[in-house]
PDB file of C-alpha atoms in Angstrom:
ATOM      1  CA  MET A   1      -0.331   0.205   0.187  1.00  0.00           C
ATOM      2  CA  LYS A   2       0.953   3.060  -0.863  1.00  0.00           C
ATOM      3  CA  VAL A   3       0.072   6.904   0.371  1.00  0.00           C
ATOM      4  CA  ASP A   4       1.181  10.468   0.813  1.00  0.00           C
ATOM      5  CA  LEU A   5       1.317  12.820   3.509  1.00  0.00           C
ATOM      6  CA  ASN A   6       1.530  15.855   3.625  1.00  0.00           C
ATOM      7  CA  ALA A   7       1.360  19.276   5.445  1.00  0.00           C
ATOM      8  CA  ASP A   8       0.124  22.920   4.893  1.00  0.00           C
ATOM      9  CA  MET A   9       3.127  25.147   5.168  1.00  0.00           C
ATOM     10  CA  GLY A  10       4.541  28.629   3.824  1.00  0.00           C
ATOM     11  CA  GLU A  11       2.478  30.553   6.109  1.00  0.00           C
ATOM     12  CA  GLY A  12       5.192  32.742   7.988  1.00  0.00           C
ATOM     13  CA  PHE A  13       4.801  36.333   6.816  1.00  0.00           C
ATOM     14  CA  GLY A  14       7.159  38.637   6.833  1.00  0.00           C
ATOM     15  CA  ASP A  15       9.129  38.903  10.205  1.00  0.00           C
ATOM     16  CA  TRP A  16       6.974  36.384  12.050  1.00  0.00           C
ATOM     17  CA  THR A  17       6.981  33.629  12.023  1.00  0.00           C
ATOM     18  CA  MET A  18       4.934  30.324  11.736  1.00  0.00           C
ATOM     19  CA  GLY A  19       5.370  26.715  12.414  1.00  0.00           C
ATOM     20  CA  ASP A  20       8.385  24.405  11.170  1.00  0.00           C
ATOM     21  CA  ASP A  21       8.171  24.243   7.872  1.00  0.00           C
ATOM     22  CA  ALA A  22      12.239  22.411   7.461  1.00  0.00           C
ATOM     23  CA  ALA A  23      11.451  19.940  10.301  1.00  0.00           C
ATOM     24  CA  LEU A  24       8.510  19.090   8.021  1.00  0.00           C
ATOM     25  CA  LEU A  25       9.532  18.798   4.914  1.00  0.00           C
ATOM     26  CA  ASP A  26      12.130  15.967   6.381  1.00  0.00           C
ATOM     27  CA  VAL A  27       9.284  13.582   6.964  1.00  0.00           C
ATOM     28  CA  VAL A  28       6.327  14.096   4.024  1.00  0.00           C
ATOM     29  CA  THR A  29       6.081  13.869   0.835  1.00  0.00           C
ATOM     30  CA  SER A  30       3.863  16.682  -0.819  1.00  0.00           C
ATOM     31  CA  ALA A  31       4.228  20.497   1.132  1.00  0.00           C
ATOM     32  CA  ASN A  32       0.633  22.891   0.716  1.00  0.00           C
ATOM     33  CA  VAL A  33       2.167  26.008   0.452  1.00  0.00           C
ATOM     34  CA  ALA A  34       0.373  29.996   0.716  1.00  0.00           C
ATOM     35  CA  CYS A  35      -0.269  31.796  -1.192  1.00  0.00           C
ATOM     36  CA  GLY A  36      -0.735  35.034   0.214  1.00  0.00           C
ATOM     37  CA  ALA A  37      -3.999  35.556   0.956  1.00  0.00           C
ATOM     38  CA  HIS A  38      -4.797  33.226   4.330  1.00  0.00           C
ATOM     39  CA  ALA A  39      -1.565  33.633   5.753  1.00  0.00           C
ATOM     40  CA  GLY A  40       2.782  33.189   3.319  1.00  0.00           C
ATOM     41  CA  ASP A  41       4.283  36.270   1.276  1.00  0.00           C
ATOM     42  CA  TRP A  42       6.481  36.275  -2.087  1.00  0.00           C
ATOM     43  CA  ASP A  43       9.507  35.619  -0.039  1.00  0.00           C
ATOM     44  CA  VAL A  44       8.013  33.053   2.046  1.00  0.00           C
ATOM     45  CA  MET A  45       6.173  31.316  -0.730  1.00  0.00           C
ATOM     46  CA  ALA A  46       9.762  31.094  -2.565  1.00  0.00           C
ATOM     47  CA  ARG A  47      11.742  29.894   0.760  1.00  0.00           C
ATOM     48  CA  THR A  48       9.570  27.077   1.342  1.00  0.00           C
ATOM     49  CA  MET A  49       8.927  26.404  -2.405  1.00  0.00           C
ATOM     50  CA  ALA A  50      12.987  26.235  -2.246  1.00  0.00           C
ATOM     51  CA  MET A  51      12.875  23.681   0.514  1.00  0.00           C
ATOM     52  CA  ALA A  52      10.256  21.642  -1.493  1.00  0.00           C
ATOM     53  CA  ARG A  53      12.271  21.060  -4.417  1.00  0.00           C
ATOM     54  CA  ASP A  54      15.685  20.140  -2.598  1.00  0.00           C
ATOM     55  CA  ARG A  55      13.348  17.721  -0.892  1.00  0.00           C
ATOM     56  CA  ALA A  56      12.399  16.263  -3.710  1.00  0.00           C
ATOM     57  CA  VAL A  57       8.150  17.010  -2.266  1.00  0.00           C
ATOM     58  CA  GLY A  58       5.607  17.554  -3.870  1.00  0.00           C
ATOM     59  CA  ILE A  59       4.378  20.779  -3.925  1.00  0.00           C
ATOM     60  CA  GLY A  60       1.219  22.251  -3.688  1.00  0.00           C
ATOM     61  CA  ALA A  61      -1.541  25.952  -3.682  1.00  0.00           C
ATOM     62  CA  HIS A  62      -3.182  26.236  -1.080  1.00  0.00           C
ATOM     63  CA  PRO A  63      -5.423  28.744  -1.289  1.00  0.00           C
ATOM     64  CA  GLY A  64      -7.624  30.234   0.861  1.00  0.00           C
ATOM     65  CA  PHE A  65      -9.528  33.430   1.948  1.00  0.00           C
ATOM     66  CA  PRO A  66      -7.733  36.712   2.247  1.00  0.00           C
ATOM     67  CA  ASP A  67      -8.229  37.151   5.407  1.00  0.00           C
ATOM     68  CA  LEU A  68      -4.671  37.500   7.041  1.00  0.00           C
ATOM     69  CA  GLN A  69      -5.989  38.445  11.087  1.00  0.00           C
ATOM     70  CA  GLY A  70      -8.221  35.243  11.278  1.00  0.00           C
ATOM     71  CA  PHE A  71      -5.945  33.280   8.171  1.00  0.00           C
ATOM     72  CA  GLY A  72      -8.344  32.564   6.340  1.00  0.00           C
ATOM     73  CA  ARG A  73     -10.643  30.112   8.790  1.00  0.00           C
ATOM     74  CA  ARG A  74     -13.818  32.696   9.213  1.00  0.00           C
ATOM     75  CA  ARG A  75     -16.451  32.406   6.571  1.00  0.00           C
ATOM     76  CA  MET A  76     -16.748  35.439   4.316  1.00  0.00           C
ATOM     77  CA  ASN A  77     -19.235  35.619   1.786  1.00  0.00           C
ATOM     78  CA  PHE A  78     -18.270  35.951  -2.096  1.00  0.00           C
ATOM     79  CA  ALA A  79     -19.793  36.110  -5.572  1.00  0.00           C
ATOM     80  CA  LEU A  80     -18.953  32.906  -7.162  1.00  0.00           C
ATOM     81  CA  GLU A  81     -17.375  35.340  -9.723  1.00  0.00           C
ATOM     82  CA  SER A  82     -15.504  36.581  -7.556  1.00  0.00           C
ATOM     83  CA  VAL A  83     -14.146  33.319  -6.273  1.00  0.00           C
ATOM     84  CA  GLU A  84     -13.262  31.881  -8.856  1.00  0.00           C
ATOM     85  CA  ASN A  85     -10.724  35.245  -9.555  1.00  0.00           C
ATOM     86  CA  LEU A  86      -9.993  34.569  -5.221  1.00  0.00           C
ATOM     87  CA  VAL A  87      -8.576  31.172  -6.883  1.00  0.00           C
ATOM     88  CA  ILE A  88      -6.929  32.092 -10.116  1.00  0.00           C
ATOM     89  CA  TRP A  89      -5.196  34.628  -8.720  1.00  0.00           C
ATOM     90  CA  GLN A  90      -3.161  32.897  -6.331  1.00  0.00           C
ATOM     91  CA  PHE A  91      -3.050  30.012  -8.081  1.00  0.00           C
ATOM     92  CA  GLY A  92      -0.941  31.832 -10.627  1.00  0.00           C
ATOM     93  CA  ALA A  93       0.629  33.774  -8.620  1.00  0.00           C
ATOM     94  CA  ALA A  94       1.828  29.739  -6.852  1.00  0.00           C
ATOM     95  CA  ARG A  95       2.663  28.345 -10.478  1.00  0.00           C
ATOM     96  CA  GLY A  96       4.752  31.293 -11.168  1.00  0.00           C
ATOM     97  CA  MET A  97       6.705  30.966  -8.595  1.00  0.00           C
ATOM     98  CA  ALA A  98       7.194  27.570  -8.935  1.00  0.00           C
ATOM     99  CA  ALA A  99       8.587  27.936 -12.774  1.00  0.00           C
ATOM    100  CA  SER A 100      11.094  30.908 -10.997  1.00  0.00           C
ATOM    101  CA  LEU A 101      12.793  28.049  -9.149  1.00  0.00           C
ATOM    102  CA  GLY A 102      12.465  24.857 -11.251  1.00  0.00           C
ATOM    103  CA  ALA A 103      10.356  23.074 -10.024  1.00  0.00           C
ATOM    104  CA  GLU A 104       5.861  22.228 -10.704  1.00  0.00           C
ATOM    105  CA  VAL A 105       2.653  22.416  -8.220  1.00  0.00           C
ATOM    106  CA  ARG A 106       1.305  19.492  -8.548  1.00  0.00           C
ATOM    107  CA  HIS A 107      -1.835  19.525  -6.800  1.00  0.00           C
ATOM    108  CA  PHE A 108      -3.946  22.374  -5.440  1.00  0.00           C
ATOM    109  CA  LYS A 109      -5.960  22.040  -1.899  1.00  0.00           C
ATOM    110  CA  LEU A 110      -8.419  24.828  -0.761  1.00  0.00           C
ATOM    111  CA  HIS A 111      -8.030  26.340   2.938  1.00  0.00           C
ATOM    112  CA  GLY A 112      -9.723  26.983   5.797  1.00  0.00           C
ATOM    113  CA  ALA A 113     -12.726  28.186   5.995  1.00  0.00           C
ATOM    114  CA  LEU A 114     -13.062  27.919   2.247  1.00  0.00           C
ATOM    115  CA  SER A 115     -12.404  24.037   2.053  1.00  0.00           C
ATOM    116  CA  ASN A 116     -14.778  23.909   5.559  1.00  0.00           C
ATOM    117  CA  MET A 117     -18.091  25.936   3.039  1.00  0.00           C
ATOM    118  CA  ALA A 118     -16.694  24.134  -0.394  1.00  0.00           C
ATOM    119  CA  SER A 119     -16.819  19.859   1.381  1.00  0.00           C
ATOM    120  CA  GLU A 120     -20.929  21.626   2.220  1.00  0.00           C
ATOM    121  CA  ASP A 121     -21.954  23.698  -0.872  1.00  0.00           C
ATOM    122  CA  GLY A 122     -22.173  22.439  -4.507  1.00  0.00           C
ATOM    123  CA  GLU A 123     -21.773  25.395  -6.337  1.00  0.00           C
ATOM    124  CA  LEU A 124     -18.594  26.934  -4.475  1.00  0.00           C
ATOM    125  CA  ALA A 125     -16.757  23.644  -4.647  1.00  0.00           C
ATOM    126  CA  ARG A 126     -17.632  23.915  -8.391  1.00  0.00           C
ATOM    127  CA  ALA A 127     -16.484  27.520  -8.721  1.00  0.00           C
ATOM    128  CA  ALA A 128     -13.678  27.435  -7.033  1.00  0.00           C
ATOM    129  CA  TYR A 129     -12.130  24.030  -8.806  1.00  0.00           C
ATOM    130  CA  GLY A 130     -13.697  24.829 -11.993  1.00  0.00           C
ATOM    131  CA  ALA A 131     -11.496  28.431 -11.953  1.00  0.00           C
ATOM    132  CA  ALA A 132      -8.140  26.065 -10.799  1.00  0.00           C
ATOM    133  CA  LEU A 133      -8.912  23.592 -14.015  1.00  0.00           C
ATOM    134  CA  ARG A 134      -9.040  26.135 -16.047  1.00  0.00           C
ATOM    135  CA  VAL A 135      -4.645  27.711 -15.179  1.00  0.00           C
ATOM    136  CA  ASP A 136      -4.530  23.644 -15.404  1.00  0.00           C
ATOM    137  CA  PRO A 137      -6.602  20.859 -16.233  1.00  0.00           C
ATOM    138  CA  GLU A 138      -4.280  18.444 -14.880  1.00  0.00           C
ATOM    139  CA  VAL A 139      -3.388  19.640 -11.663  1.00  0.00           C
ATOM    140  CA  ILE A 140      -4.782  16.461  -9.060  1.00  0.00           C
ATOM    141  CA  LEU A 141      -7.453  18.272  -6.884  1.00  0.00           C
ATOM    142  CA  LEU A 142      -6.722  17.517  -3.100  1.00  0.00           C
ATOM    143  CA  VAL A 143      -9.894  16.827  -0.885  1.00  0.00           C
ATOM    144  CA  LEU A 144     -11.391  16.187   1.330  1.00  0.00           C
ATOM    145  CA  ALA A 145     -12.779  12.208   1.478  1.00  0.00           C
ATOM    146  CA  GLY A 146     -16.501  12.007   1.142  1.00  0.00           C
ATOM    147  CA  THR A 147     -17.356  15.176   0.712  1.00  0.00           C
ATOM    148  CA  THR A 148     -19.083  17.658  -1.636  1.00  0.00           C
ATOM    149  CA  GLN A 149     -15.861  18.425  -2.370  1.00  0.00           C
ATOM    150  CA  GLU A 150     -15.035  15.030  -4.220  1.00  0.00           C
ATOM    151  CA  ALA A 151     -17.974  14.371  -5.785  1.00  0.00           C
ATOM    152  CA  VAL A 152     -17.531  17.298  -7.408  1.00  0.00           C
ATOM    153  CA  ALA A 153     -14.663  16.670  -7.828  1.00  0.00           C
ATOM    154  CA  ARG A 154     -15.683  13.371  -9.184  1.00  0.00           C
ATOM    155  CA  ASP A 155     -17.802  15.435 -12.103  1.00  0.00           C
ATOM    156  CA  LEU A 156     -15.702  17.317 -13.550  1.00  0.00           C
ATOM    157  CA  ARG A 157     -13.473  14.182 -14.312  1.00  0.00           C
ATOM    158  CA  ALA A 158     -10.838  15.968 -12.606  1.00  0.00           C
ATOM    159  CA  ARG A 159      -8.038  14.168 -11.113  1.00  0.00           C
ATOM    160  CA  TRP A 160      -8.509  14.025  -7.614  1.00  0.00           C
ATOM    161  CA  ALA A 161      -6.446  12.417  -4.124  1.00  0.00           C
ATOM    162  CA  GLY A 162      -8.867  12.079  -1.518  1.00  0.00           C
ATOM    163  CA  GLU A 163      -7.531  13.486   2.139  1.00  0.00           C
ATOM    164  CA  ILE A 164      -7.572  12.358   5.585  1.00  0.00           C
ATOM    165  CA  PHE A 165      -6.857  13.837   8.980  1.00  0.00           C
ATOM    166  CA  ALA A 166      -4.082  13.096  11.438  1.00  0.00           C
ATOM    167  CA  ASP A 167      -5.027  15.818  13.804  1.00  0.00           C
ATOM    168  CA  ARG A 168      -8.974  16.754  13.214  1.00  0.00           C
ATOM    169  CA  GLY A 169     -11.698  14.714  15.002  1.00  0.00           C
ATOM    170  CA  TYR A 170     -14.776  13.918  12.016  1.00  0.00           C
ATOM    171  CA  ALA A 171     -18.266  14.310  12.465  1.00  0.00           C
ATOM    172  CA  ASP A 172     -20.915  12.138  11.052  1.00  0.00           C
ATOM    173  CA  ASP A 173     -20.970  13.564   7.592  1.00  0.00           C
ATOM    174  CA  ALA A 174     -17.366  13.149   7.429  1.00  0.00           C
ATOM    175  CA  THR A 175     -16.724  16.618   7.703  1.00  0.00           C
ATOM    176  CA  LEU A 176     -13.794  18.266   9.924  1.00  0.00           C
ATOM    177  CA  VAL A 177     -15.724  17.946  13.423  1.00  0.00           C
ATOM    178  CA  PRO A 178     -15.709  22.664  13.523  1.00  0.00           C
ATOM    179  CA  ARG A 179     -12.331  23.933  15.303  1.00  0.00           C
ATOM    180  CA  GLY A 180     -13.031  24.559  19.169  1.00  0.00           C
ATOM    181  CA  GLN A 181     -15.351  21.863  20.199  1.00  0.00           C
ATOM    182  CA  PRO A 182     -14.938  18.527  22.190  1.00  0.00           C
ATOM    183  CA  GLY A 183     -12.975  16.450  19.881  1.00  0.00           C
ATOM    184  CA  ALA A 184     -12.268  18.769  17.370  1.00  0.00           C
ATOM    185  CA  MET A 185      -8.713  18.492  17.306  1.00  0.00           C
ATOM    186  CA  ILE A 186      -6.353  15.585  17.876  1.00  0.00           C
ATOM    187  CA  HIS A 187      -2.728  16.781  19.632  1.00  0.00           C
ATOM    188  CA  ASP A 188      -1.443  13.520  21.168  1.00  0.00           C
ATOM    189  CA  PRO A 189       1.536  11.529  18.396  1.00  0.00           C
ATOM    190  CA  GLU A 190       0.297   8.580  18.818  1.00  0.00           C
ATOM    191  CA  GLU A 191      -3.132   8.276  19.156  1.00  0.00           C
ATOM    192  CA  ALA A 192      -2.787  10.195  15.049  1.00  0.00           C
ATOM    193  CA  ALA A 193      -0.504   7.992  14.335  1.00  0.00           C
ATOM    194  CA  ALA A 194      -3.026   4.951  15.266  1.00  0.00           C
ATOM    195  CA  ARG A 195      -6.100   5.923  14.075  1.00  0.00           C
ATOM    196  CA  MET A 196      -4.304   6.796  10.163  1.00  0.00           C
ATOM    197  CA  VAL A 197      -2.437   3.636  10.509  1.00  0.00           C
ATOM    198  CA  ARG A 198      -6.079   2.548  10.537  1.00  0.00           C
ATOM    199  CA  PHE A 199      -7.919   4.519   7.986  1.00  0.00           C
ATOM    200  CA  VAL A 200      -5.659   3.353   5.705  1.00  0.00           C
ATOM    201  CA  ARG A 201      -5.936   0.216   6.347  1.00  0.00           C
ATOM    202  CA  GLU A 202      -9.687  -0.188   6.830  1.00  0.00           C
ATOM    203  CA  GLY A 203     -10.472   2.519   2.799  1.00  0.00           C
ATOM    204  CA  ALA A 204     -11.877   4.356   5.775  1.00  0.00           C
ATOM    205  CA  ILE A 205     -13.030   7.626   8.593  1.00  0.00           C
ATOM    206  CA  LEU A 206     -13.288   6.630  11.665  1.00  0.00           C
ATOM    207  CA  SER A 207     -16.369   9.712  12.941  1.00  0.00           C
ATOM    208  CA  ASN A 208     -16.199  10.508  17.378  1.00  0.00           C
ATOM    209  CA  GLY A 209     -18.944   9.615  17.098  1.00  0.00           C
ATOM    210  CA  GLY A 210     -17.744   5.748  15.446  1.00  0.00           C
ATOM    211  CA  ARG A 211     -19.375   5.458  12.719  1.00  0.00           C
ATOM    212  CA  ARG A 212     -17.241   4.028   9.651  1.00  0.00           C
ATOM    213  CA  ILE A 213     -17.686   6.094   5.884  1.00  0.00           C
ATOM    214  CA  PRO A 214     -16.122   4.224   3.143  1.00  0.00           C
ATOM    215  CA  ALA A 215     -13.250   6.701   1.731  1.00  0.00           C
ATOM    216  CA  ALA A 216     -10.621   6.872  -0.555  1.00  0.00           C
ATOM    217  CA  CYS A 217      -7.873   7.744   2.445  1.00  0.00           C
ATOM    218  CA  ASP A 218      -4.445   8.778  -1.000  1.00  0.00           C
ATOM    219  CA  SER A 219      -3.416  11.445   1.211  1.00  0.00           C
ATOM    220  CA  ILE A 220      -2.738  12.583   5.566  1.00  0.00           C
ATOM    221  CA  CYS A 221      -2.474  15.222   5.985  1.00  0.00           C
ATOM    222  CA  LEU A 222      -1.032  17.700   8.833  1.00  0.00           C
ATOM    223  CA  HIS A 223      -1.023  21.112   9.660  1.00  0.00           C
ATOM    224  CA  GLY A 224       1.554  22.486   9.664  1.00  0.00           C
ATOM    225  CA  ASP A 225       1.101  25.733  12.557  1.00  0.00           C
ATOM    226  CA  GLY A 226       0.249  23.947  15.519  1.00  0.00           C
ATOM    227  CA  PRO A 227       3.111  22.636  17.559  1.00  0.00           C
ATOM    228  CA  GLU A 228       3.071  19.702  17.602  1.00  0.00           C
ATOM    229  CA  ALA A 229       2.752  18.862  13.776  1.00  0.00           C
ATOM    230  CA  ALA A 230       6.570  17.692  13.758  1.00  0.00           C
ATOM    231  CA  ALA A 231       6.099  15.136  16.328  1.00  0.00           C
ATOM    232  CA  ILE A 232       2.709  14.733  14.594  1.00  0.00           C
ATOM    233  CA  GLY A 233       4.009  14.217  11.204  1.00  0.00           C
ATOM    234  CA  ARG A 234       7.478  11.563  12.839  1.00  0.00           C
ATOM    235  CA  ALA A 235       4.757   8.948  14.466  1.00  0.00           C
ATOM    236  CA  VAL A 236       2.239   8.859  11.485  1.00  0.00           C
ATOM    237  CA  ARG A 237       5.177   8.074   9.063  1.00  0.00           C
ATOM    238  CA  THR A 238       6.639   5.970  11.011  1.00  0.00           C
ATOM    239  CA  ALA A 239       3.613   3.909  12.077  1.00  0.00           C
ATOM    240  CA  LEU A 240       2.737   3.454   8.751  1.00  0.00           C
ATOM    241  CA  GLU A 241       6.092   2.327   7.792  1.00  0.00           C
ATOM    242  CA  ALA A 242       6.191  -0.013  10.215  1.00  0.00           C
ATOM    243  CA  ASP A 243       2.558  -1.600   9.125  1.00  0.00           C
ATOM    244  CA  GLY A 244       4.195  -2.117   5.945  1.00  0.00           C
ATOM    245  CA  VAL A 245       2.741   1.184   3.563  1.00  0.00           C
ATOM    246  CA  SER A 246       4.848   3.574   1.782  1.00  0.00           C
ATOM    247  CA  LEU A 247       5.122   7.194   1.986  1.00  0.00           C
ATOM    248  CA  ALA A 248       4.966   8.945  -1.761  1.00  0.00           C
ATOM    249  CA  PRO A 249       3.606  12.544  -3.734  1.00  0.00           C
ATOM    250  CA  MET A 250      -0.183  11.661  -4.498  1.00  0.00           C
ATOM    251  CA  GLU A 251      -0.892  10.414  -8.333  1.00  0.00           C
ATOM    252  CA  GLY A 252      -4.525  11.291  -8.283  1.00  0.00           C
ATOM    253  CA  ARG A 253      -7.571   9.511  -9.555  1.00  0.00           C
ATOM    254  CA  ARG A 254      -9.447  10.353 -12.268  1.00  0.00           C
ATOM    255  CA  GLY A 255     -13.752  10.489 -11.800  1.00  0.00           C
TER     256      GLY A 255
END
């Protein structure tokens, strides 16, 4: 069996540092790089992509709402055409930066509130993913497995990979338990590792309520802003490899 291990990163800004990207890049196989709207800037993006390139880590664009103060985790209402333009603007910046470094953007993953809203709202997901595909029809859409995001990616006949989370709890509909609610976050590396081995082996998400939800467990996400992110990543990787699961950048499915 093979699985991708990804992390959100490149989320610092100017002299302000968020997370330990260098440590994470020694563990993960794919990097979701912030595109400057919810976090990150041109220098942080360039530095993060260069480190990923040098470690043969797959690079992804990670666009979100223009909400630096809220870190892209506050819900915002945009006209669908504006969402399309917001995605194209950020995706284009990521592709241009990667090309200047002799690298490429292999995948595309929505961030924070934009992602959560797109996991519930098919029209929003279609606007965001359709815009990305207009820029690069072959980009891999990294979608929240078992949600509306996956259904839309399938309907668009796009390349996609299903994502599960090592450090987040699940509701019974395969969406993430909202931050701030009991069971939303998993901080213990060993607990996270055991869950991921089970999810990957069973090909299913296990909700906090005990529901088993069949899912495409193609890529495991770590939130790079958490203080225990690197420790969780190392524990997850070690547990998977001990169970005979190899790690490699995502390849994507079709339809």
